[in-house]
Amino acid sequence: MITIQDEKDSDGNHFITSFIRDYKKYFPADIINISCDKCFRAHYNKFINLLKNNIMSNSKKETTGKLHKKYEGIQMHFGSKNFITNATMTEEQAQYLLNKHPHGGKLFAVLPKAKVKTDSELNKDELITKYPEIDPKLNVKEFRKEIQAIKEAKKAEKKAKKAEKDAEAKAKKDAEGNK
Amino acid sequence: MASDCLTEDLANDFLNDCDNLTITGIESNVVIIPHSDVNKAASIINATNRMLLDNLASNSGKTGFLLEGVKQLNGYNWEFVPSEETTDKYRHVFNGVILTPNAANRLSASKLARGKSYMLVIHKRYKGANQKDAFLVLGWDTGLYITGMTENSKEADSAIKFTLGSKDDSLEYDAPRLLLETDYATTLVAFNNKFATP
């Protein structure tokens, strides 16, 4: 850390300037007092923890959500080591905060888009709503089989239509060729 | 009726909670927000208890400012002010200390004393049951103004001491209100971010 405070890089730029710029990107509300060693050490450790917990994560995905500025740095949940900022928030974290945090949607200036569940994630009631053509009295296993059958039928129909369209286009082309 | 707030009757008991009796003092830091920068439309007073704020928001592009403190050098109080001529009101008072009288802080102190009013958010040492009573807002209605500022080379290590208080002609309609944005942790994040709005 002494290196950051005192030294410069090969181009003559102070490391501390770069550190402050990077730090401010993730913690815009913090005031860095570089003349206070203890304070600076706290900021440094906070930044290193952020790098360890958030940036190194493999589940990084851009999120559509944006936190209110006053809630930047909020913990995922009580006791969590993850402090979420707009710069580091993943889609999973945004959905978690939206659905599980006590403050919920009020945390967000821009709400993350609602996650669209796949059929395998839906419960029976949700499936009945989505597929009203299937008999709701079937059990879940049979219901899912029916869904699969419908999907395959739709796929076959699409394939047949495409083949018919291709055949028509070929016939038209042949007819124009003969002229 | 629209004027019930001036004539309402006592409706609940005053009950003590032996696990959450009051304790003295405030946490070190205080947030000072220019009164004109508070977005009262976006701030929410609890629908069933007007002494509780559910949200405190600043206007777009505005932020509060931190007064860093130590020990119990900063402090607040309030008092009831009866009136024979109009409604009874309250005076909110905050006593603060600036421990580093450098150029930047002297400029900020000078700006503080330029006649504008401020809302203050206090982080109390007393947190209450489930930490719901930790934050107190002074100056919600009209704000606090500088009523005194001194620096004495023979006292208090030459720190700059100041007082913000309600003006006699613009007292508050109520005692300080509590602030709780759902829970303590969320309110603390907003407090640490000085209730800034981009």
Coordinates of C-alpha atoms in Angstrom, one line a residue:
Chain A
M1 CA 0.0 0.0 0.0
I2 CA 3.0 2.3 0.6
T3 CA 3.7 1.8 -3.1
I4 CA 0.2 3.1 -4.0
Q5 CA 0.5 6.2 -1.8
D6 CA 4.1 7.2 -2.7
E7 CA 5.2 5.9 -6.0
K8 CA 4.5 6.5 -9.7
D9 CA 4.2 4.1 -12.7
S10 CA 6.7 4.0 -15.6
D11 CA 4.9 6.9 -17.3
G12 CA 5.2 9.1 -14.2
N13 CA 1.6 8.9 -13.2
H14 CA 0.9 8.6 -9.5
F15 CA -0.6 5.2 -8.5
I16 CA -2.7 7.0 -6.0
T17 CA -4.5 9.0 -8.7
S18 CA -5.4 5.7 -10.5
F19 CA -6.5 4.1 -7.3
I20 CA -8.8 7.0 -6.4
R21 CA -10.3 7.0 -9.9
D22 CA -11.0 3.3 -9.8
Y23 CA -12.3 3.4 -6.2
K24 CA -14.7 6.3 -7.0
K25 CA -16.1 4.2 -9.9
Y26 CA -17.4 1.6 -7.3
F27 CA -17.9 3.8 -4.3
P28 CA -18.9 7.2 -5.6
A29 CA -20.2 8.5 -2.3
D30 CA -17.1 7.9 -0.3
I31 CA -14.7 10.7 0.6
I32 CA -11.1 9.6 0.5
N33 CA -8.8 11.3 2.9
I34 CA -5.3 10.5 1.6
S35 CA -3.6 12.3 4.4
C36 CA -5.1 9.9 6.9
D37 CA -3.2 6.6 6.8
K38 CA -5.8 4.7 8.8
C39 CA -8.6 6.0 6.7
F40 CA -6.8 5.2 3.5
R41 CA -6.0 1.6 4.7
A42 CA -9.7 1.1 5.3
H43 CA -10.6 2.3 1.7
Y44 CA -7.8 0.1 0.3
N45 CA -9.1 -3.0 2.1
K46 CA -12.7 -2.2 1.1
F47 CA -11.6 -2.1 -2.5
I48 CA -9.6 -5.3 -2.3
N49 CA -12.6 -7.1 -0.8
L50 CA -14.8 -5.8 -3.6
L51 CA -12.4 -7.2 -6.2
K52 CA -12.3 -10.5 -4.4
N53 CA -16.0 -10.9 -3.9
N54 CA -17.5 -9.3 -7.0
I55 CA -15.3 -8.8 -10.0
M56 CA -13.7 -12.3 -9.7
S57 CA -17.2 -13.8 -9.8
N58 CA -17.9 -16.1 -12.8
S59 CA -21.6 -15.3 -12.9
K60 CA -21.1 -11.9 -14.3
K61 CA -23.8 -10.8 -16.7
E62 CA -25.0 -7.3 -17.6
T63 CA -28.1 -6.3 -15.7
T64 CA -30.9 -4.1 -16.8
G65 CA -31.5 -2.9 -13.2
K66 CA -29.9 0.2 -11.6
L67 CA -29.9 1.0 -7.9
H68 CA -30.7 4.4 -6.5
K69 CA -27.5 6.1 -5.8
K70 CA -28.2 6.3 -2.1
Y71 CA -28.5 2.5 -1.9
E72 CA -25.2 1.8 -3.7
G73 CA -23.0 -0.5 -1.6
I74 CA -25.9 -2.3 -0.1
Q75 CA -25.3 -5.7 1.3
M76 CA -27.0 -8.7 -0.5
H77 CA -28.4 -9.7 2.9
F78 CA -27.5 -9.4 6.5
G79 CA -24.0 -10.7 7.1
S80 CA -23.1 -11.0 3.4
K81 CA -19.7 -10.1 2.2
N82 CA -21.1 -8.8 -1.1
F83 CA -21.7 -5.1 -1.2
I84 CA -23.6 -4.3 -4.4
T85 CA -23.0 -1.3 -6.6
N86 CA -24.3 -0.4 -10.1
A87 CA -20.8 -1.0 -11.5
T88 CA -20.6 -4.6 -10.2
M89 CA -24.2 -5.8 -10.0
T90 CA -25.0 -8.9 -11.9
E91 CA -28.4 -9.9 -13.2
E92 CA -28.6 -12.7 -10.5
Q93 CA -27.8 -10.1 -7.8
A94 CA -30.4 -7.7 -9.1
Q95 CA -33.1 -10.4 -9.2
Y96 CA -32.1 -11.4 -5.7
L97 CA -32.4 -7.9 -4.3
L98 CA -35.7 -7.4 -6.2
N99 CA -37.3 -10.5 -4.9
K100 CA -35.7 -11.2 -1.6
H101 CA -34.4 -7.9 -0.1
P102 CA -36.9 -6.4 2.4
H103 CA -36.8 -3.1 0.5
G104 CA -37.3 -4.9 -2.8
G105 CA -38.1 -2.8 -5.8
K106 CA -37.7 0.5 -3.8
L107 CA -33.9 -0.1 -4.0
F108 CA -34.0 0.4 -7.8
A109 CA -34.0 3.6 -9.8
V110 CA -34.5 1.3 -12.8
L111 CA -36.0 -2.1 -12.1
P112 CA -34.3 -5.2 -13.6
K113 CA -36.4 -6.9 -16.2
A114 CA -38.5 -9.7 -14.7
K115 CA -36.9 -13.0 -15.2
V116 CA -38.9 -15.1 -17.7
K117 CA -39.2 -18.6 -16.3
T118 CA -38.8 -21.6 -18.5
D119 CA -41.5 -24.3 -18.5
S120 CA -39.3 -26.5 -16.2
E121 CA -39.3 -23.7 -13.6
L122 CA -43.0 -23.1 -13.6
N123 CA -45.4 -24.8 -11.1
K124 CA -48.6 -26.6 -12.2
D125 CA -50.9 -23.5 -11.8
E126 CA -48.5 -21.4 -13.9
L127 CA -48.4 -24.1 -16.5
I128 CA -52.2 -24.4 -16.6
T129 CA -52.4 -20.6 -17.2
K130 CA -49.8 -20.8 -19.9
Y131 CA -51.3 -23.8 -21.7
P132 CA -55.1 -23.5 -21.3
E133 CA -55.6 -26.0 -24.1
I134 CA -54.3 -28.9 -22.0
D135 CA -56.7 -30.7 -19.6
P136 CA -55.9 -29.2 -16.1
K137 CA -57.0 -32.4 -14.4
L138 CA -53.8 -34.2 -15.6
N139 CA -51.1 -34.7 -13.0
V140 CA -47.8 -32.7 -13.4
K141 CA -45.9 -35.4 -15.2
E142 CA -48.6 -36.0 -17.8
F143 CA -49.1 -32.3 -18.2
R144 CA -45.5 -31.8 -19.0
K145 CA -45.7 -34.7 -21.5
E146 CA -48.6 -33.0 -23.2
I147 CA -46.6 -29.7 -23.3
Q148 CA -43.7 -31.6 -24.9
A149 CA -46.1 -33.2 -27.5
I150 CA -47.5 -29.7 -28.3
K151 CA -44.1 -28.3 -28.8
E152 CA -43.0 -31.2 -31.0
A153 CA -46.2 -30.8 -33.1
K154 CA -45.6 -27.1 -33.5
K155 CA -42.0 -27.9 -34.5
A156 CA -43.2 -30.4 -37.1
E157 CA -45.8 -28.0 -38.5
K158 CA -43.2 -25.3 -38.8
K159 CA -40.8 -27.7 -40.6
A160 CA -43.6 -28.8 -43.0
K161 CA -44.5 -25.2 -43.8
K162 CA -40.9 -24.3 -44.5
A163 CA -40.6 -27.4 -46.8
E164 CA -43.7 -26.4 -48.6
K165 CA -42.5 -22.8 -49.0
D166 CA -39.1 -24.0 -50.2
A167 CA -40.9 -26.3 -52.7
E168 CA -43.0 -23.5 -54.0
A169 CA -40.0 -21.2 -54.4
K170 CA -38.1 -24.0 -56.3
A171 CA -41.1 -24.6 -58.6
K172 CA -41.4 -20.9 -59.3
K173 CA -37.7 -20.7 -60.1
D174 CA -37.9 -23.7 -62.4
A175 CA -40.9 -22.2 -64.2
E176 CA -39.0 -19.0 -64.7
G177 CA -35.9 -20.9 -65.9
N178 CA -38.0 -22.8 -68.5
K179 CA -39.3 -19.5 -69.9
Chain B
M1 CA -61.8 16.5 9.2
A2 CA -58.9 18.4 7.7
S3 CA -57.9 20.1 11.0
D4 CA -57.9 17.0 13.2
C5 CA -54.1 17.2 13.5
L6 CA -54.6 20.3 15.7
T7 CA -57.2 18.8 18.0
E8 CA -56.5 15.0 18.0
D9 CA -56.9 13.0 21.2
L10 CA -54.4 10.8 22.9
A11 CA -55.1 7.3 21.7
N12 CA -52.4 4.9 22.9
D13 CA -50.6 4.0 26.1
F14 CA -46.9 5.0 26.8
L15 CA -45.3 1.6 27.3
N16 CA -41.7 0.8 28.2
D17 CA -39.7 -2.0 26.7
C18 CA -37.2 -3.3 29.2
D19 CA -35.0 -4.7 26.5
N20 CA -34.9 -1.4 24.7
L21 CA -34.7 1.4 27.2
T22 CA -33.2 4.6 25.9
I23 CA -29.5 5.3 26.0
T24 CA -27.6 8.6 25.7
G25 CA -25.7 9.9 22.7
I26 CA -25.4 9.7 19.0
E27 CA -23.1 7.9 16.6
S28 CA -20.1 10.0 15.3
N29 CA -21.4 11.1 11.9
V30 CA -24.3 13.4 11.0
V31 CA -25.7 14.1 7.5
I32 CA -26.7 17.7 6.8
I33 CA -29.0 18.3 3.8
P34 CA -29.8 21.7 2.4
H35 CA -33.6 22.0 3.1
S36 CA -34.3 23.1 -0.4
D37 CA -32.6 20.0 -1.8
V38 CA -34.9 17.6 0.0
N39 CA -37.5 16.1 -2.3
K40 CA -40.6 16.1 -0.2
A41 CA -42.7 14.7 -3.0
A42 CA -40.5 11.6 -3.1
S43 CA -40.0 11.4 0.6
I44 CA -42.7 9.5 2.4
I45 CA -44.4 10.0 5.8
N46 CA -45.8 6.8 7.2
A47 CA -49.5 6.6 6.5
T48 CA -50.4 5.6 10.1
N49 CA -47.7 7.5 12.0
R50 CA -46.7 11.0 11.0
M51 CA -43.7 10.8 13.4
L52 CA -42.1 8.2 11.1
L53 CA -40.6 8.7 7.6
D54 CA -40.6 5.7 5.3
N55 CA -38.3 7.4 2.8
L56 CA -36.1 10.4 2.6
A57 CA -35.1 11.6 -0.9
S58 CA -33.1 14.4 -2.2
N59 CA -33.7 16.3 -5.5
S60 CA -32.1 15.0 -8.7
G61 CA -28.4 15.8 -8.6
K62 CA -28.3 16.7 -5.0
T63 CA -26.8 15.1 -1.9
G64 CA -26.5 15.6 1.8
F65 CA -23.1 16.4 3.4
L66 CA -21.3 14.5 6.1
L67 CA -20.2 16.1 9.4
E68 CA -17.6 13.7 10.7
G69 CA -17.6 13.6 14.5
V70 CA -16.0 11.8 17.3
K71 CA -17.2 10.7 20.8
Q72 CA -20.2 12.9 21.8
L73 CA -18.9 16.2 20.6
N74 CA -21.9 16.5 18.3
G75 CA -25.4 16.5 19.8
Y76 CA -29.0 17.5 19.4
N77 CA -32.0 18.5 21.5
W78 CA -35.5 19.8 20.9
E79 CA -38.0 21.6 23.0
F80 CA -41.7 22.3 23.0
V81 CA -42.6 26.0 22.4
P82 CA -46.1 27.0 23.5
S83 CA -47.7 30.0 21.8
E84 CA -50.6 32.2 22.9
E85 CA -51.0 33.6 19.4
T86 CA -50.8 30.6 17.1
T87 CA -50.3 26.9 17.2
D88 CA -47.8 25.4 19.6
K89 CA -44.5 24.4 17.9
Y90 CA -41.1 22.9 18.5
R91 CA -37.6 24.1 18.3
H92 CA -34.9 21.7 17.0
V93 CA -31.3 22.3 17.9
F94 CA -28.0 20.7 16.8
N95 CA -24.6 21.5 18.3
G96 CA -21.7 20.5 16.1
V97 CA -17.9 20.7 16.2
I98 CA -15.5 20.9 13.3
L99 CA -12.3 19.3 14.5
T100 CA -10.1 20.1 11.5
P101 CA -10.2 23.8 10.9
N102 CA -8.5 23.6 7.5
A103 CA -9.3 25.8 4.5
A104 CA -11.8 23.4 3.0
N105 CA -13.8 23.1 6.3
R106 CA -13.6 26.8 7.0
L107 CA -15.1 27.4 3.5
S108 CA -17.9 24.9 4.2
A109 CA -18.5 26.5 7.6
S110 CA -18.8 29.9 5.9
K111 CA -21.3 28.5 3.4
L112 CA -23.3 26.9 6.2
A113 CA -23.8 30.3 7.7
R114 CA -25.1 32.0 4.6
G115 CA -28.7 32.1 5.8
K116 CA -30.0 28.8 4.3
S117 CA -31.8 26.2 6.3
Y118 CA -30.8 22.6 6.7
M119 CA -32.4 19.2 7.5
L120 CA -30.2 16.9 9.7
V121 CA -30.2 13.2 9.9
I122 CA -28.9 11.9 13.2
H123 CA -27.7 8.3 13.7
K124 CA -28.5 7.6 17.3
R125 CA -26.7 5.2 19.6
Y126 CA -30.1 4.1 20.7
K127 CA -31.4 1.7 18.0
G128 CA -34.6 0.5 19.6
A129 CA -36.4 -2.9 19.0
N130 CA -35.2 -4.5 15.8
Q131 CA -33.1 -1.4 15.3
K132 CA -36.0 0.5 14.0
D133 CA -35.5 3.7 16.0
A134 CA -32.0 4.5 15.0
F135 CA -32.3 7.5 12.7
L136 CA -33.8 10.9 13.6
V137 CA -34.6 13.7 11.2
L138 CA -34.4 17.3 12.5
G139 CA -35.9 20.2 10.6
W140 CA -38.4 18.4 8.4
D141 CA -40.9 21.4 8.2
T142 CA -38.8 24.5 8.0
G143 CA -35.2 23.5 8.6
L144 CA -32.4 24.6 11.0
Y145 CA -30.4 27.7 10.6
I146 CA -27.0 28.7 12.0
T147 CA -27.6 30.5 15.2
G148 CA -24.0 30.6 16.5
M149 CA -20.5 29.8 15.4
T150 CA -17.3 30.3 17.4
E151 CA -13.6 29.5 17.4
N152 CA -11.6 30.1 20.5
S153 CA -7.9 29.5 20.6
K154 CA -8.1 28.9 24.4
E155 CA -11.0 26.4 24.3
A156 CA -11.8 23.0 22.8
D157 CA -8.4 22.8 21.1
S158 CA -9.4 25.7 18.9
A159 CA -12.1 23.6 17.1
I160 CA -14.9 25.4 15.3
K161 CA -18.1 25.0 17.2
F162 CA -21.5 25.8 15.7
T163 CA -25.2 25.6 16.5
L164 CA -28.0 25.0 14.1
G165 CA -31.5 25.7 15.4
S166 CA -35.1 26.5 14.4
K167 CA -35.6 30.2 13.9
D168 CA -38.2 31.9 16.3
D169 CA -40.4 32.8 13.4
S170 CA -40.2 29.4 11.6
L171 CA -40.4 26.8 14.3
E172 CA -41.2 23.1 13.5
Y173 CA -44.7 21.8 13.7
D174 CA -43.6 18.6 15.4
A175 CA -40.8 17.0 17.3
P176 CA -38.1 15.3 15.2
R177 CA -39.3 12.3 13.2
L178 CA -37.8 8.9 13.0
L179 CA -36.6 7.6 9.6
L180 CA -36.8 3.9 8.6
E181 CA -36.4 2.8 5.0
T182 CA -37.8 -0.7 5.6
D183 CA -35.0 -1.8 7.9
Y184 CA -31.9 -0.5 9.7
A185 CA -29.4 -1.9 7.2
T186 CA -31.1 -0.2 4.2
T187 CA -31.4 3.1 6.0
L188 CA -27.8 2.9 7.1
V189 CA -26.7 2.5 3.4
A190 CA -28.7 5.5 2.4
F191 CA -27.3 7.5 5.4
N192 CA -23.7 6.5 4.5
N193 CA -24.4 7.6 0.9
K194 CA -25.8 10.9 2.3
F195 CA -29.2 10.4 0.6
A196 CA -27.6 11.3 -2.7
T197 CA -29.7 11.2 -5.9
P198 CA -27.9 11.2 -9.2

